[in-house]
Amino acid sequence: MPELPEVETTKTSLMPLLNHRIVKIETSGFRLREPMADLSSLIGTRFIDVKRRAKYLFLQFDKYGDTLELLIHLGMSGSLGQYLATTQPIRKHDHMVITFDHGIRLHYHDPRRFGMIIWKNHAQKYLKNIGPEPLSDAFNAQYLYHIIHKNKPITRPIKSLIMEQKIVVGVGNIYATESLFLSKIHPATPSFLLTLEQLEILVGHIKAILVKAIEVGGSSLKDFSVGDNQTGYFQQTLLAYGREGLPCPSCHLPMESIKIVGRASVFCPFCQPLKLTMGN
DNA sequence: CTCAGATCCTGTGCGC
DNA sequence: TGCGCACAGGATCTGA
């Protein structure tokens, strides 16, 4: 999926739709990760707010004083784009198209269908047990250190830990890879070997890179775009993600890739040596 | 509890 | 040009 910055950017992009009424809803009938909510009750409602928690977007609609709240998750390949109703045809993989009273259509497009469109009050399963927001004060080095050491010390790779939603939400493969590179920590380092100081560096980079990504309009994704036909904001500035075999931006030796929890993890063997003893 | 692997699905890009 | 395969932004579930 788009990672947290992309979801945040998508949220911001929806603001111009606020206070508009829904006049029409079309759906593809395909099952997403869950069967799509029956959206017929949204006709005639007014879009009043949009919030984000983790990578979930909550769209609120006013229906004669009652609030309906829709949860949208973009999965791996989802996006929400806005188009003039007269200009953009409904495409393959547009699974939900909402037409507003000013003629703008919102398209939920998701080729892989790993996303979700469900009513929020049916989403407890997904919303309980999710960790703190990465940009909140609750996500800090002490918190991570406590998690790692509170029971049996956690031995699995630090990368898998920071990508786990129970620990902290919104850190996907791209930003996990980038923040570990910036922190000079090998992605496979057993979590319990990291010192509090190293965790402070890591947490600092995770926050900084997410803030930066949100500032530039969100995206490090090749094909991510918001709204009309804008090209994505693909950042050539990724230092590690997707750069296997290319020179390390710091030392110029070729970067390598290993699999951690099934996902590519690019690192520099010189700048991020695997250390199997505590600290440096 | 922990953790590696499978899984949902389509599109893309590569080697042959 | 086409085929088969590996792999891709997530997150949950299963079984060892």
mmCIF file of C-alpha atoms (C1' of nucleotides) in Angstrom:
data_model
loop_
_atom_site.group_PDB
_atom_site.id
_atom_site.type_symbol
_atom_site.label_atom_id
_atom_site.label_comp_id
_atom_site.label_asym_id
_atom_site.label_seq_id
_atom_site.Cartn_x
_atom_site.Cartn_y
_atom_site.Cartn_z
ATOM 1 C CA MET A 1 0.000 0.000 0.000
ATOM 2 C CA PRO A 2 0.808 3.453 -0.052
ATOM 3 C CA GLU A 3 2.577 4.161 3.164
ATOM 4 C CA LEU A 4 1.523 6.642 5.781
ATOM 5 C CA PRO A 5 2.687 9.778 3.951
ATOM 6 C CA GLU A 6 0.674 8.774 0.900
ATOM 7 C CA VAL A 7 -2.392 8.167 3.025
ATOM 8 C CA GLU A 8 -1.935 11.530 4.723
ATOM 9 C CA THR A 9 -1.584 13.202 1.328
ATOM 10 C CA THR A 10 -4.716 11.442 0.134
ATOM 11 C CA LYS A 11 -6.551 12.723 3.191
ATOM 12 C CA THR A 12 -5.500 16.298 2.453
ATOM 13 C CA SER A 13 -6.553 15.904 -1.153
ATOM 14 C CA LEU A 14 -10.112 15.133 -0.041
ATOM 15 C CA MET A 15 -10.566 18.464 1.751
ATOM 16 C CA PRO A 16 -11.984 20.314 -1.279
ATOM 17 C CA LEU A 17 -14.833 17.801 -1.342
ATOM 18 C CA LEU A 18 -15.990 18.725 2.149
ATOM 19 C CA ASN A 19 -19.567 19.937 2.448
ATOM 20 C CA HIS A 20 -20.547 18.539 -0.925
ATOM 21 C CA ARG A 21 -23.377 16.095 -1.271
ATOM 22 C CA ILE A 22 -23.221 12.677 -2.863
ATOM 23 C CA VAL A 23 -25.507 12.330 -5.838
ATOM 24 C CA LYS A 24 -24.429 8.956 -7.203
ATOM 25 C CA ILE A 25 -22.389 5.904 -6.224
ATOM 26 C CA GLU A 26 -21.169 3.181 -8.526
ATOM 27 C CA THR A 27 -19.332 0.051 -7.437
ATOM 28 C CA SER A 28 -17.585 -2.694 -9.349
ATOM 29 C CA GLY A 29 -19.086 -5.547 -7.393
ATOM 30 C CA PHE A 30 -15.676 -7.079 -6.844
ATOM 31 C CA ARG A 31 -14.760 -8.243 -3.407
ATOM 32 C CA LEU A 32 -11.860 -6.335 -1.902
ATOM 33 C CA ARG A 33 -10.049 -7.683 1.102
ATOM 34 C CA GLU A 34 -13.486 -7.760 2.679
ATOM 35 C CA PRO A 35 -16.797 -7.521 0.896
ATOM 36 C CA MET A 36 -17.432 -3.861 0.210
ATOM 37 C CA ALA A 37 -19.957 -2.084 2.415
ATOM 38 C CA ASP A 38 -23.410 -1.470 0.964
ATOM 39 C CA LEU A 39 -23.047 2.214 0.158
ATOM 40 C CA SER A 40 -26.594 2.933 -0.941
ATOM 41 C CA SER A 41 -27.365 4.783 2.290
ATOM 42 C CA LEU A 42 -24.760 7.401 1.344
ATOM 43 C CA ILE A 43 -26.833 8.876 -1.464
ATOM 44 C CA GLY A 44 -27.867 12.396 -0.516
ATOM 45 C CA THR A 45 -25.490 12.642 2.434
ATOM 46 C CA ARG A 46 -23.010 15.473 2.883
ATOM 47 C CA PHE A 47 -19.299 14.782 3.236
ATOM 48 C CA ILE A 48 -18.371 16.517 6.475
ATOM 49 C CA ASP A 49 -14.975 15.299 7.608
ATOM 50 C CA VAL A 50 -12.052 12.995 6.959
ATOM 51 C CA LYS A 51 -9.674 11.609 9.543
ATOM 52 C CA ARG A 52 -6.742 9.240 9.492
ATOM 53 C CA ARG A 53 -5.548 6.624 11.981
ATOM 54 C CA ALA A 54 -2.665 4.413 10.906
ATOM 55 C CA LYS A 55 -3.265 3.831 7.211
ATOM 56 C CA TYR A 56 -7.012 3.902 7.657
ATOM 57 C CA LEU A 57 -9.003 6.838 6.346
ATOM 58 C CA PHE A 58 -12.355 7.629 7.953
ATOM 59 C CA LEU A 59 -14.783 9.532 5.798
ATOM 60 C CA GLN A 60 -17.706 11.059 7.688
ATOM 61 C CA PHE A 61 -21.024 11.844 6.079
ATOM 62 C CA ASP A 62 -23.987 13.687 7.522
ATOM 63 C CA LYS A 63 -27.375 12.115 6.974
ATOM 64 C CA TYR A 64 -30.067 14.355 8.467
ATOM 65 C CA GLY A 65 -28.091 14.853 11.661
ATOM 66 C CA ASP A 66 -26.741 11.321 11.920
ATOM 67 C CA THR A 67 -23.144 10.605 11.025
ATOM 68 C CA LEU A 68 -22.170 7.715 8.801
ATOM 69 C CA GLU A 69 -18.511 6.804 8.923
ATOM 70 C CA LEU A 70 -16.790 4.885 6.179
ATOM 71 C CA LEU A 71 -13.384 3.273 6.588
ATOM 72 C CA ILE A 72 -11.129 3.124 3.543
ATOM 73 C CA HIS A 73 -7.805 1.333 3.438
ATOM 74 C CA LEU A 74 -5.754 1.538 0.250
ATOM 75 C CA GLY A 75 -4.085 -1.846 0.582
ATOM 76 C CA MET A 76 -1.033 -2.337 -1.603
ATOM 77 C CA SER A 77 -2.247 -0.734 -4.776
ATOM 78 C CA GLY A 78 -5.191 1.475 -3.910
ATOM 79 C CA SER A 79 -5.621 5.172 -4.616
ATOM 80 C CA LEU A 80 -8.336 7.791 -4.413
ATOM 81 C CA GLY A 81 -8.420 10.162 -7.369
ATOM 82 C CA GLN A 82 -10.735 13.029 -8.226
ATOM 83 C CA TYR A 83 -11.865 13.896 -11.709
ATOM 84 C CA LEU A 84 -14.431 15.985 -13.475
ATOM 85 C CA ALA A 85 -17.278 13.618 -14.165
ATOM 86 C CA THR A 86 -17.111 14.462 -17.835
ATOM 87 C CA THR A 87 -13.402 13.884 -18.360
ATOM 88 C CA GLN A 88 -12.317 10.638 -16.781
ATOM 89 C CA PRO A 89 -13.934 7.389 -17.807
ATOM 90 C CA ILE A 90 -14.435 4.760 -15.179
ATOM 91 C CA ARG A 91 -11.540 2.392 -15.579
ATOM 92 C CA LYS A 92 -10.880 -1.219 -14.934
ATOM 93 C CA HIS A 93 -10.180 -1.577 -11.198
ATOM 94 C CA ASP A 94 -12.239 1.466 -10.238
ATOM 95 C CA HIS A 95 -14.168 -0.331 -7.513
ATOM 96 C CA MET A 96 -16.054 2.658 -6.138
ATOM 97 C CA VAL A 97 -16.925 5.916 -7.879
ATOM 98 C CA ILE A 98 -18.703 8.615 -5.877
ATOM 99 C CA THR A 99 -20.197 11.550 -7.756
ATOM 100 C CA PHE A 100 -20.612 14.787 -5.812
ATOM 101 C CA ASP A 101 -23.080 17.587 -6.419
ATOM 102 C CA HIS A 102 -20.484 19.836 -8.044
ATOM 103 C CA GLY A 103 -19.663 17.310 -10.712
ATOM 104 C CA ILE A 104 -16.463 15.937 -9.225
ATOM 105 C CA ARG A 105 -16.092 12.186 -9.024
ATOM 106 C CA LEU A 106 -13.985 10.373 -6.478
ATOM 107 C CA HIS A 107 -12.555 7.111 -7.833
ATOM 108 C CA TYR A 108 -11.281 4.337 -5.602
ATOM 109 C CA HIS A 109 -8.882 2.439 -7.861
ATOM 110 C CA ASP A 110 -7.222 -0.765 -6.654
ATOM 111 C CA PRO A 111 -5.865 -3.385 -9.075
ATOM 112 C CA ARG A 112 -4.800 -5.878 -6.452
ATOM 113 C CA ARG A 113 -7.909 -5.464 -4.338
ATOM 114 C CA PHE A 114 -6.049 -5.714 -1.037
ATOM 115 C CA GLY A 115 -7.806 -2.573 0.121
ATOM 116 C CA MET A 116 -10.984 -2.228 2.146
ATOM 117 C CA ILE A 117 -14.134 -0.160 2.104
ATOM 118 C CA ILE A 118 -16.229 -1.011 5.140
ATOM 119 C CA TRP A 119 -18.325 0.823 7.715
ATOM 120 C CA LYS A 120 -16.242 1.939 10.642
ATOM 121 C CA ASN A 121 -18.520 0.288 13.156
ATOM 122 C CA HIS A 122 -17.699 -3.055 11.541
ATOM 123 C CA ALA A 123 -13.974 -2.466 11.777
ATOM 124 C CA GLN A 124 -13.196 -3.161 15.415
ATOM 125 C CA LYS A 125 -11.186 -6.173 14.396
ATOM 126 C CA TYR A 126 -8.785 -3.905 12.542
ATOM 127 C CA LEU A 127 -8.748 -0.961 14.904
ATOM 128 C CA LYS A 128 -8.122 -2.671 18.207
ATOM 129 C CA ASN A 129 -4.564 -3.538 19.082
ATOM 130 C CA ILE A 130 -2.940 -1.096 16.719
ATOM 131 C CA GLY A 131 0.097 0.721 18.016
ATOM 132 C CA PRO A 132 0.859 4.413 18.396
ATOM 133 C CA GLU A 133 1.161 6.839 15.529
ATOM 134 C CA PRO A 134 4.807 7.119 14.499
ATOM 135 C CA LEU A 135 4.733 10.903 14.736
ATOM 136 C CA SER A 136 3.214 10.974 18.200
ATOM 137 C CA ASP A 137 5.212 11.383 21.400
ATOM 138 C CA ALA A 138 4.049 7.933 22.450
ATOM 139 C CA PHE A 139 6.362 6.452 19.837
ATOM 140 C CA ASN A 140 9.826 6.973 21.238
ATOM 141 C CA ALA A 141 13.006 5.058 21.996
ATOM 142 C CA GLN A 142 12.016 4.241 25.572
ATOM 143 C CA TYR A 143 8.757 2.774 24.323
ATOM 144 C CA LEU A 144 10.558 0.551 21.807
ATOM 145 C CA TYR A 145 13.189 -0.449 24.333
ATOM 146 C CA HIS A 146 10.488 -1.392 26.818
ATOM 147 C CA ILE A 147 8.677 -3.535 24.263
ATOM 148 C CA ILE A 148 11.871 -5.304 23.290
ATOM 149 C CA HIS A 149 12.897 -6.084 26.864
ATOM 150 C CA LYS A 150 9.716 -6.330 28.893
ATOM 151 C CA ASN A 151 9.417 -10.093 28.505
ATOM 152 C CA LYS A 152 11.849 -12.419 26.876
ATOM 153 C CA PRO A 153 14.138 -10.155 24.844
ATOM 154 C CA ILE A 154 12.931 -9.968 21.262
ATOM 155 C CA THR A 155 15.453 -11.585 18.972
ATOM 156 C CA ARG A 156 13.838 -11.094 15.589
ATOM 157 C CA PRO A 157 15.103 -8.501 13.134
ATOM 158 C CA ILE A 158 14.556 -4.868 14.006
ATOM 159 C CA LYS A 159 13.072 -4.280 10.574
ATOM 160 C CA SER A 160 10.237 -6.710 11.172
ATOM 161 C CA LEU A 161 9.587 -5.049 14.523
ATOM 162 C CA ILE A 162 9.187 -1.501 13.237
ATOM 163 C CA MET A 163 6.933 -2.713 10.418
ATOM 164 C CA GLU A 164 4.557 -4.428 12.822
ATOM 165 C CA GLN A 165 1.281 -2.578 13.323
ATOM 166 C CA LYS A 166 0.976 -3.611 16.965
ATOM 167 C CA ILE A 167 4.272 -1.866 17.699
ATOM 168 C CA VAL A 168 3.880 1.264 15.592
ATOM 169 C CA VAL A 169 1.556 1.960 12.694
ATOM 170 C CA GLY A 170 2.336 3.314 9.301
ATOM 171 C CA VAL A 171 5.942 2.270 8.756
ATOM 172 C CA GLY A 172 6.008 0.186 5.601
ATOM 173 C CA ASN A 173 8.815 -1.377 3.651
ATOM 174 C CA ILE A 174 10.077 1.785 1.972
ATOM 175 C CA TYR A 175 10.400 3.932 5.056
ATOM 176 C CA ALA A 176 11.633 1.068 7.223
ATOM 177 C CA THR A 177 14.404 0.461 4.694
ATOM 178 C CA GLU A 178 15.286 4.140 4.459
ATOM 179 C CA SER A 179 15.302 4.813 8.186
ATOM 180 C CA LEU A 180 17.533 1.809 8.899
ATOM 181 C CA PHE A 181 19.984 3.007 6.257
ATOM 182 C CA LEU A 182 20.076 6.493 7.724
ATOM 183 C CA SER A 183 20.558 4.991 11.188
ATOM 184 C CA LYS A 184 23.392 2.739 9.968
ATOM 185 C CA ILE A 185 21.616 -0.282 11.403
ATOM 186 C CA HIS A 186 21.551 -3.582 9.526
ATOM 187 C CA PRO A 187 17.920 -4.564 8.937
ATOM 188 C CA ALA A 188 18.495 -8.078 10.295
ATOM 189 C CA THR A 189 19.983 -6.912 13.587
ATOM 190 C CA PRO A 190 18.340 -8.845 16.430
ATOM 191 C CA SER A 191 16.170 -6.243 18.150
ATOM 192 C CA PHE A 192 17.456 -6.865 21.667
ATOM 193 C CA LEU A 193 21.024 -6.000 20.664
ATOM 194 C CA LEU A 194 20.155 -2.389 19.963
ATOM 195 C CA THR A 195 21.007 0.084 22.671
ATOM 196 C CA LEU A 196 18.645 2.806 23.801
ATOM 197 C CA GLU A 197 20.905 5.269 21.997
ATOM 198 C CA GLN A 198 20.602 3.359 18.735
ATOM 199 C CA LEU A 199 16.843 3.185 19.131
ATOM 200 C CA GLU A 200 16.788 6.950 19.661
ATOM 201 C CA ILE A 201 18.635 7.422 16.393
ATOM 202 C CA LEU A 202 16.298 5.039 14.612
ATOM 203 C CA VAL A 203 13.122 6.600 15.985
ATOM 204 C CA GLY A 204 14.471 10.041 15.089
ATOM 205 C CA HIS A 205 15.045 8.985 11.476
ATOM 206 C CA ILE A 206 11.659 7.303 11.185
ATOM 207 C CA LYS A 207 9.926 10.476 12.312
ATOM 208 C CA ALA A 208 12.099 12.759 10.213
ATOM 209 C CA ILE A 209 11.647 10.787 7.026
ATOM 210 C CA LEU A 210 7.883 10.536 7.463
ATOM 211 C CA VAL A 211 7.619 14.280 8.110
ATOM 212 C CA LYS A 212 9.727 14.996 5.050
ATOM 213 C CA ALA A 213 7.709 12.642 2.881
ATOM 214 C CA ILE A 214 4.455 14.235 3.985
ATOM 215 C CA GLU A 215 5.877 17.682 3.261
ATOM 216 C CA VAL A 216 6.782 16.855 -0.309
ATOM 217 C CA GLY A 217 3.276 15.679 -0.987
ATOM 218 C CA GLY A 218 3.696 12.258 0.085
ATOM 219 C CA SER A 219 5.178 9.954 -2.108
ATOM 220 C CA SER A 220 7.977 7.739 -2.803
ATOM 221 C CA LEU A 221 5.842 5.484 -4.900
ATOM 222 C CA LYS A 222 6.467 5.098 -8.576
ATOM 223 C CA ASP A 223 2.895 5.310 -9.603
ATOM 224 C CA PHE A 224 1.268 7.149 -6.772
ATOM 225 C CA SER A 225 -0.818 10.124 -7.747
ATOM 226 C CA VAL A 226 -3.542 12.159 -6.178
ATOM 227 C CA GLY A 227 -6.370 13.905 -7.858
ATOM 228 C CA ASP A 228 -6.343 14.670 -11.550
ATOM 229 C CA ASN A 229 -3.671 13.529 -13.883
ATOM 230 C CA GLN A 230 -0.715 14.664 -11.894
ATOM 231 C CA THR A 231 2.271 12.461 -12.225
ATOM 232 C CA GLY A 232 3.238 10.952 -8.928
ATOM 233 C CA TYR A 233 5.703 12.628 -6.705
ATOM 234 C CA PHE A 234 8.210 9.907 -7.210
ATOM 235 C CA GLN A 235 11.220 10.837 -5.207
ATOM 236 C CA GLN A 236 14.579 10.181 -6.720
ATOM 237 C CA THR A 237 15.818 10.758 -3.213
ATOM 238 C CA LEU A 238 15.365 7.230 -1.932
ATOM 239 C CA LEU A 239 18.760 6.214 -0.602
ATOM 240 C CA ALA A 240 18.336 2.492 -0.137
ATOM 241 C CA TYR A 241 14.908 1.210 -1.161
ATOM 242 C CA GLY A 242 15.011 -0.279 -4.646
ATOM 243 C CA ARG A 243 18.756 0.314 -5.009
ATOM 244 C CA GLU A 244 20.126 -3.209 -4.802
ATOM 245 C CA GLY A 245 23.426 -3.432 -6.704
ATOM 246 C CA LEU A 246 23.692 0.337 -7.047
ATOM 247 C CA PRO A 247 26.377 2.293 -5.220
ATOM 248 C CA CYS A 248 25.692 3.250 -1.634
ATOM 249 C CA PRO A 249 25.086 7.013 -1.516
ATOM 250 C CA SER A 250 27.550 7.234 1.351
ATOM 251 C CA CYS A 251 30.467 4.872 0.611
ATOM 252 C CA HIS A 252 29.724 3.941 -3.033
ATOM 253 C CA LEU A 253 30.045 0.202 -2.499
ATOM 254 C CA PRO A 254 27.247 -1.850 -4.067
ATOM 255 C CA MET A 255 24.171 -2.226 -1.916
ATOM 256 C CA GLU A 256 22.773 -5.655 -1.160
ATOM 257 C CA SER A 257 19.320 -7.077 -0.562
ATOM 258 C CA ILE A 258 18.058 -9.763 1.758
ATOM 259 C CA LYS A 259 14.561 -10.948 2.548
ATOM 260 C CA ILE A 260 13.154 -10.186 5.942
ATOM 261 C CA VAL A 261 9.671 -11.450 6.654
ATOM 262 C CA GLY A 262 9.288 -11.987 2.953
ATOM 263 C CA ARG A 263 10.124 -8.446 1.923
ATOM 264 C CA ALA A 264 13.138 -7.062 0.128
ATOM 265 C CA SER A 265 15.486 -5.291 2.500
ATOM 266 C CA VAL A 266 18.202 -3.301 0.810
ATOM 267 C CA PHE A 267 21.173 -2.223 2.878
ATOM 268 C CA CYS A 268 24.824 -1.231 2.557
ATOM 269 C CA PRO A 269 27.071 -4.005 3.916
ATOM 270 C CA PHE A 270 29.744 -1.456 4.791
ATOM 271 C CA CYS A 271 27.641 1.326 6.332
ATOM 272 C CA GLN A 272 25.186 -1.077 7.981
ATOM 273 C CA PRO A 273 27.327 -4.016 9.079
ATOM 274 C CA LEU A 274 25.520 -6.794 10.911
ATOM 275 C CA LYS A 275 26.731 -6.646 14.473
ATOM 276 C CA LEU A 276 25.866 -9.541 16.713
ATOM 277 C CA THR A 277 27.023 -7.950 19.910
ATOM 278 C CA MET A 278 25.400 -5.169 21.839
ATOM 279 C CA GLY A 279 25.786 -1.619 20.595
ATOM 280 C CA ASN A 280 28.719 -0.405 18.539
ATOM 281 C "C1'" DC B 1 4.247 -16.247 23.018
ATOM 282 C "C1'" DT B 2 7.238 -16.118 18.771
ATOM 283 C "C1'" DC B 3 8.024 -16.061 14.161
ATOM 284 C "C1'" DA B 4 8.521 -17.681 9.220
ATOM 285 C "C1'" DG B 5 5.633 -18.491 5.596
ATOM 286 C "C1'" DA B 6 1.351 -18.499 3.139
ATOM 287 C "C1'" DT B 7 -2.266 -15.789 1.567
ATOM 288 C "C1'" DC B 8 -5.584 -12.459 -0.744
ATOM 289 C "C1'" DC B 9 -5.049 -10.328 -6.388
ATOM 290 C "C1'" DT B 10 -3.387 -8.106 -10.711
ATOM 291 C "C1'" DG B 11 0.250 -5.834 -13.235
ATOM 292 C "C1'" DT B 12 4.926 -5.360 -14.663
ATOM 293 C "C1'" DG B 13 9.311 -6.589 -16.102
ATOM 294 C "C1'" DC B 14 12.661 -9.866 -16.951
ATOM 295 C "C1'" DG B 15 14.962 -14.082 -19.094
ATOM 296 C "C1'" DC B 16 14.486 -17.327 -22.506
ATOM 297 C "C1'" DT C 1 6.017 -11.702 -29.718
ATOM 298 C "C1'" DG C 2 4.939 -14.751 -26.161
ATOM 299 C "C1'" DC C 3 5.348 -17.516 -22.110
ATOM 300 C "C1'" DG C 4 6.524 -18.423 -17.353
ATOM 301 C "C1'" DC C 5 8.234 -16.732 -13.404
ATOM 302 C "C1'" DA C 6 9.500 -13.527 -9.628
ATOM 303 C "C1'" DC C 7 8.192 -9.714 -7.479
ATOM 304 C "C1'" DA C 8 5.552 -5.389 -5.957
ATOM 305 C "C1'" DG C 9 3.494 -0.347 -1.430
ATOM 306 C "C1'" DG C 10 -0.063 -4.389 3.468
ATOM 307 C "C1'" DA C 11 -1.583 -6.949 7.090
ATOM 308 C "C1'" DT C 12 -3.744 -11.043 8.833
ATOM 309 C "C1'" DC C 13 -3.787 -15.852 9.720
ATOM 310 C "C1'" DT C 14 -1.773 -20.584 10.320
ATOM 311 C "C1'" DG C 15 1.091 -23.881 12.090
ATOM 312 C "C1'" DA C 16 5.555 -25.331 13.843
#
